[in-house]
mmCIF file of C-alpha atoms and ligand atoms in Angstrom:
data_model
loop_
_atom_site.group_PDB
_atom_site.id
_atom_site.type_symbol
_atom_site.label_atom_id
_atom_site.label_comp_id
_atom_site.label_asym_id
_atom_site.label_seq_id
_atom_site.Cartn_x
_atom_site.Cartn_y
_atom_site.Cartn_z
ATOM 1 C CA LYS A 1 201.933 84.690 181.691
ATOM 2 C CA ALA A 2 200.072 86.721 184.333
ATOM 3 C CA ASN A 3 202.142 89.827 185.151
ATOM 4 C CA GLY A 4 204.892 88.797 182.769
ATOM 5 C CA LYS A 5 205.885 90.535 179.581
ATOM 6 C CA VAL A 6 203.657 89.860 176.580
ATOM 7 C CA THR A 7 205.234 90.255 173.141
ATOM 8 C CA ILE A 8 203.373 91.459 170.055
ATOM 9 C CA ASP A 9 203.178 88.060 168.399
ATOM 10 C CA GLN A 10 201.579 86.602 171.517
ATOM 11 C CA ILE A 11 198.628 89.013 171.409
ATOM 12 C CA GLU A 12 196.615 87.300 168.667
ATOM 13 C CA PRO A 13 196.879 83.722 170.057
ATOM 14 C CA LEU A 14 196.228 84.960 173.595
ATOM 15 C CA SER A 15 193.150 86.836 172.377
ATOM 16 C CA LYS A 16 191.593 83.540 171.322
ATOM 17 C CA LYS A 17 192.286 81.767 174.615
ATOM 18 C CA SER A 18 192.453 84.234 177.451
ATOM 19 C CA PHE A 19 190.842 87.524 176.442
ATOM 20 C CA PRO A 20 187.340 88.302 177.663
ATOM 21 C CA LEU A 21 184.785 88.864 174.935
ATOM 22 C CA CYS A 22 185.106 92.661 175.085
ATOM 23 C CA MET A 23 188.822 92.525 174.313
ATOM 24 C CA ARG A 24 188.606 89.752 171.752
ATOM 25 C CA GLN A 25 186.075 91.928 169.930
ATOM 26 C CA LEU A 26 188.473 94.870 169.958
ATOM 27 C CA GLN A 27 191.359 92.708 168.707
ATOM 28 C CA GLU A 28 189.233 91.309 165.877
ATOM 29 C CA SER A 29 187.899 94.728 164.946
ATOM 30 C CA LEU A 30 191.351 96.271 164.944
ATOM 31 C CA LYS A 31 192.586 93.574 162.588
ATOM 32 C CA GLN A 32 189.572 93.962 160.356
ATOM 33 C CA GLU A 33 189.290 97.753 160.283
ATOM 34 C CA HIS A 34 192.982 98.628 160.764
ATOM 35 C CA HIS A 35 191.599 101.302 163.015
ATOM 36 C CA LEU A 36 189.799 101.790 166.315
ATOM 37 C CA ARG A 37 188.092 104.949 167.464
ATOM 38 C CA HIS A 38 189.061 106.788 170.630
ATOM 39 C CA TRP A 39 187.275 104.748 173.320
ATOM 40 C CA GLY A 40 188.235 101.492 171.656
ATOM 41 C CA ARG A 41 191.871 102.537 171.659
ATOM 42 C CA MET A 42 191.581 103.542 175.305
ATOM 43 C CA GLN A 43 189.784 100.399 176.464
ATOM 44 C CA TYR A 44 192.013 98.036 174.488
ATOM 45 C CA GLY A 45 195.271 99.946 174.872
ATOM 46 C CA LEU A 46 195.033 100.064 178.655
ATOM 47 C CA PHE A 47 194.051 96.391 178.804
ATOM 48 C CA LEU A 48 197.108 95.471 176.731
ATOM 49 C CA LYS A 49 199.280 97.527 179.027
ATOM 50 C CA GLY A 50 197.720 95.625 181.940
ATOM 51 C CA ILE A 51 198.558 92.191 180.542
ATOM 52 C CA GLY A 52 202.188 93.174 180.113
ATOM 53 C CA VAL A 53 202.645 94.753 176.674
ATOM 54 C CA MET A 54 205.487 97.253 177.059
ATOM 55 C CA LEU A 55 205.255 100.771 175.629
ATOM 56 C CA GLU A 56 207.658 100.262 172.738
ATOM 57 C CA ASP A 57 205.823 97.095 171.706
ATOM 58 C CA ALA A 58 202.455 98.820 172.036
ATOM 59 C CA LEU A 59 203.622 101.584 169.698
ATOM 60 C CA ARG A 60 204.850 99.016 167.151
ATOM 61 C CA PHE A 61 201.658 96.976 167.449
ATOM 62 C CA TRP A 62 199.260 99.887 166.857
ATOM 63 C CA ARG A 63 201.482 101.454 164.209
ATOM 64 C CA ALA A 64 201.709 98.208 162.217
ATOM 65 C CA GLU A 65 197.931 97.778 162.192
ATOM 66 C CA PHE A 66 196.959 101.418 161.530
ATOM 67 C CA SER A 67 199.601 101.704 158.807
ATOM 68 C CA LYS A 68 197.694 99.197 156.700
ATOM 69 C CA LYS A 69 195.233 102.021 156.136
ATOM 70 C CA ILE A 70 196.977 105.308 156.837
ATOM 71 C CA ASP A 71 200.420 106.765 156.299
ATOM 72 C CA PRO A 72 202.790 105.746 159.140
ATOM 73 C CA ASP A 73 203.721 109.429 159.523
ATOM 74 C CA LYS A 74 200.101 110.218 160.203
ATOM 75 C CA PHE A 75 200.047 107.539 162.838
ATOM 76 C CA ASP A 76 203.090 109.042 164.520
ATOM 77 C CA LYS A 77 201.521 112.496 164.421
ATOM 78 C CA SER A 78 197.971 111.623 165.434
ATOM 79 C CA TYR A 79 198.018 108.520 167.590
ATOM 80 C CA SER A 80 201.345 107.798 169.195
ATOM 81 C CA TYR A 81 200.923 110.626 171.720
ATOM 82 C CA ASN A 82 197.847 108.944 173.181
ATOM 83 C CA ILE A 83 199.579 105.605 173.526
ATOM 84 C CA ARG A 84 202.546 107.208 175.259
ATOM 85 C CA HIS A 85 200.048 109.114 177.372
ATOM 86 C CA ASN A 86 198.376 105.859 178.459
ATOM 87 C CA TYR A 87 201.753 104.665 179.660
ATOM 88 C CA GLY A 88 202.265 107.858 181.598
ATOM 89 C CA LYS A 89 204.945 109.197 179.262
ATOM 90 C CA GLU A 90 203.140 112.371 178.239
ATOM 91 C CA GLY A 91 200.968 114.992 179.875
ATOM 92 C CA LYS A 92 200.443 114.545 183.581
ATOM 93 C CA ARG A 93 202.594 111.410 183.552
ATOM 94 C CA ALA A 94 199.928 109.603 185.491
ATOM 95 C CA ASP A 95 199.943 105.852 185.125
ATOM 96 C CA TYR A 96 196.536 105.188 183.612
ATOM 97 C CA THR A 97 194.689 102.186 184.934
ATOM 98 C CA PRO A 98 192.872 99.672 182.709
ATOM 99 C CA TYR A 99 189.087 100.013 182.837
ATOM 100 C CA SER A 100 186.998 97.815 185.127
ATOM 101 C CA CYS A 101 183.865 95.994 183.994
ATOM 102 C CA MET A 102 181.712 98.516 185.855
ATOM 103 C CA LYS A 103 183.318 101.398 184.012
ATOM 104 C CA ILE A 104 183.010 99.640 180.660
ATOM 105 C CA ILE A 105 179.390 98.663 181.269
ATOM 106 C CA MET A 106 178.243 101.976 182.741
ATOM 107 C CA THR A 107 180.121 104.694 180.824
ATOM 108 C CA ASN A 108 180.713 105.734 177.197
ATOM 109 C CA PRO A 109 178.314 103.341 175.486
ATOM 110 C CA PRO A 110 179.475 102.447 171.956
ATOM 111 C CA ALA A 111 177.896 104.267 169.004
ATOM 112 C CA ASN A 112 177.757 103.024 165.419
ATOM 113 C CA GLY A 113 181.270 102.206 164.240
ATOM 114 C CA ASP A 114 182.559 101.706 167.781
ATOM 115 C CA PHE A 115 183.757 98.331 169.014
ATOM 116 C CA HIS A 116 184.414 99.100 172.656
ATOM 117 C CA GLY A 117 182.025 98.408 175.519
ATOM 118 C CA CYS A 118 180.890 95.100 177.001
ATOM 119 C CA PRO A 119 179.369 92.745 174.407
ATOM 120 C CA PHE A 120 177.116 91.238 177.076
ATOM 121 C CA ARG A 121 175.704 94.702 177.740
ATOM 122 C CA HIS A 122 175.990 96.420 174.379
ATOM 123 C CA SER A 123 175.703 93.781 171.633
ATOM 124 C CA ASP A 124 172.549 92.934 169.785
ATOM 125 C CA ALA A 125 171.262 89.629 171.223
ATOM 126 C CA GLY A 126 171.211 87.832 167.871
ATOM 127 C CA LEU A 127 174.773 88.840 167.049
ATOM 128 C CA LEU A 128 175.938 87.891 170.514
ATOM 129 C CA ARG A 129 174.395 84.432 170.136
ATOM 130 C CA GLN A 130 176.129 83.970 166.782
ATOM 131 C CA ARG A 131 179.446 85.118 168.147
ATOM 132 C CA LEU A 132 179.268 82.770 171.145
ATOM 133 C CA ALA A 133 178.417 79.843 168.905
ATOM 134 C CA SER A 134 181.251 80.713 166.520
ATOM 135 C CA TYR A 135 183.646 80.652 169.490
ATOM 136 C CA GLY A 136 182.634 77.073 170.191
ATOM 137 C CA VAL A 137 180.059 77.544 172.965
ATOM 138 C CA SER A 138 177.433 74.781 172.868
ATOM 139 C CA LYS A 139 173.769 75.522 172.223
ATOM 140 C CA ASP A 140 172.903 74.922 175.889
ATOM 141 C CA GLY A 141 175.815 77.089 176.917
ATOM 142 C CA VAL A 142 174.671 79.914 174.657
ATOM 143 C CA ASN A 143 171.185 79.682 176.148
ATOM 144 C CA GLU A 144 172.564 79.837 179.677
ATOM 145 C CA VAL A 145 174.646 82.905 178.883
ATOM 146 C CA MET A 146 171.773 84.628 177.099
ATOM 147 C CA GLY A 147 169.456 83.928 180.031
ATOM 148 C CA LEU A 148 171.792 85.886 182.291
ATOM 149 C CA VAL A 149 172.111 88.650 179.696
ATOM 150 C CA SER A 150 168.353 89.047 179.397
ATOM 151 C CA ASN A 151 168.198 89.529 183.180
ATOM 152 C CA SER A 152 170.906 92.207 182.925
ATOM 153 C CA HIS A 153 173.463 90.042 184.741
ATOM 154 C CA TYR A 154 176.260 90.980 182.380
ATOM 155 C CA GLN A 155 179.212 90.061 184.567
ATOM 156 C CA LEU A 156 177.603 86.751 185.525
ATOM 157 C CA ALA A 157 177.127 86.075 181.821
ATOM 158 C CA CYS A 158 180.827 86.811 181.338
ATOM 159 C CA ALA A 159 181.722 84.433 184.191
ATOM 160 C CA LYS A 160 179.533 81.729 182.662
ATOM 161 C CA TYR A 161 181.293 82.254 179.323
ATOM 162 C CA PHE A 162 184.593 81.935 181.183
ATOM 163 C CA ASP A 163 183.519 78.608 182.731
ATOM 164 C CA LEU A 164 182.261 77.259 179.404
ATOM 165 C CA THR A 165 185.409 78.186 177.508
ATOM 166 C CA HIS A 166 187.817 76.946 180.183
ATOM 167 C CA ASN A 167 186.002 73.692 180.877
ATOM 168 C CA VAL A 168 185.493 74.479 184.515
ATOM 169 C CA GLU A 169 182.211 73.661 186.161
ATOM 170 C CA ALA A 170 180.425 76.508 187.873
ATOM 171 C CA SER A 171 183.550 78.184 189.116
ATOM 172 C CA THR A 172 183.159 80.753 191.826
ATOM 173 C CA ILE A 173 185.227 83.257 189.918
ATOM 174 C CA GLY A 174 183.410 86.561 189.822
ATOM 175 C CA ILE A 175 184.453 88.711 186.892
ATOM 176 C CA ASN A 176 184.905 92.367 187.735
ATOM 177 C CA HIS A 177 187.812 93.372 185.524
ATOM 178 C CA PRO A 178 188.971 92.337 182.045
ATOM 179 C CA ASN A 179 192.551 92.038 183.300
ATOM 180 C CA GLN A 180 191.386 89.836 186.172
ATOM 181 C CA TYR A 181 189.596 87.643 183.590
ATOM 182 C CA PHE A 182 192.879 87.358 181.713
ATOM 183 C CA ASP A 183 194.853 86.475 184.841
ATOM 184 C CA GLU A 184 192.322 83.832 185.917
ATOM 185 C CA SER A 185 192.429 82.329 182.439
ATOM 186 C CA GLN A 186 196.201 82.178 182.410
ATOM 187 C CA LYS A 187 196.191 80.549 185.850
ATOM 188 C CA ILE A 188 194.136 77.719 184.371
ATOM 189 C CA LEU A 189 195.806 77.434 180.956
ATOM 190 C CA ASN A 190 199.363 78.245 181.969
ATOM 191 C CA PRO A 191 199.671 77.205 185.614
HETATM 192 FE FE1 SF4 B 201 184.617 92.540 179.390
HETATM 193 FE FE2 SF4 B 201 183.801 92.744 181.919
HETATM 194 FE FE3 SF4 B 201 182.032 92.645 179.887
HETATM 195 FE FE4 SF4 B 201 183.412 90.498 180.597
HETATM 196 S S1 SF4 B 201 181.883 91.584 181.864
HETATM 197 S S2 SF4 B 201 183.064 91.212 178.497
HETATM 198 S S3 SF4 B 201 185.390 91.374 181.140
HETATM 199 S S4 SF4 B 201 183.499 94.267 180.304
#
């Protein structure tokens, strides 16, 4: 699926198999809250663009979820501009690039009520442990990941999580971008 078109109904299943933790968290939060705040919409929206969600689908996807909580007209008025903007259809018409790990780890740390950021950098250690276990990572695996986290090796922790969840042994894949994570995952799962 790397660099192909991704349809709306593929997003949820893909999130469970091929999304890095940061993006799976945003997908889950969006479904739970029917809302994401600005930096969550930016981080997730640009990632989705990067995996191949087309503009019209992106608008339908966000509209369907937000409309569970707000009036669809309000969505059109308040949020659709930003999504079109991310696809370069408004404003400067620049083609906005999905955020790298460095950018996500180093800038705009999440506040209360935010779900963006890098979970390896920004999550409470106890919650991160629970989340990893709930995603099927073994106890030893969780300990390995958390060891890297406690030494501030966030991207190595992400790579270890990748190895553990794709049944590859100590791959040499370095993770530096959520979209690269996705592509590497699809190469393994969907060769
Ligand atoms: Fe996402 Fe990068 Fe953090 Fe992995 S290291 S969870 S891809 S920001």
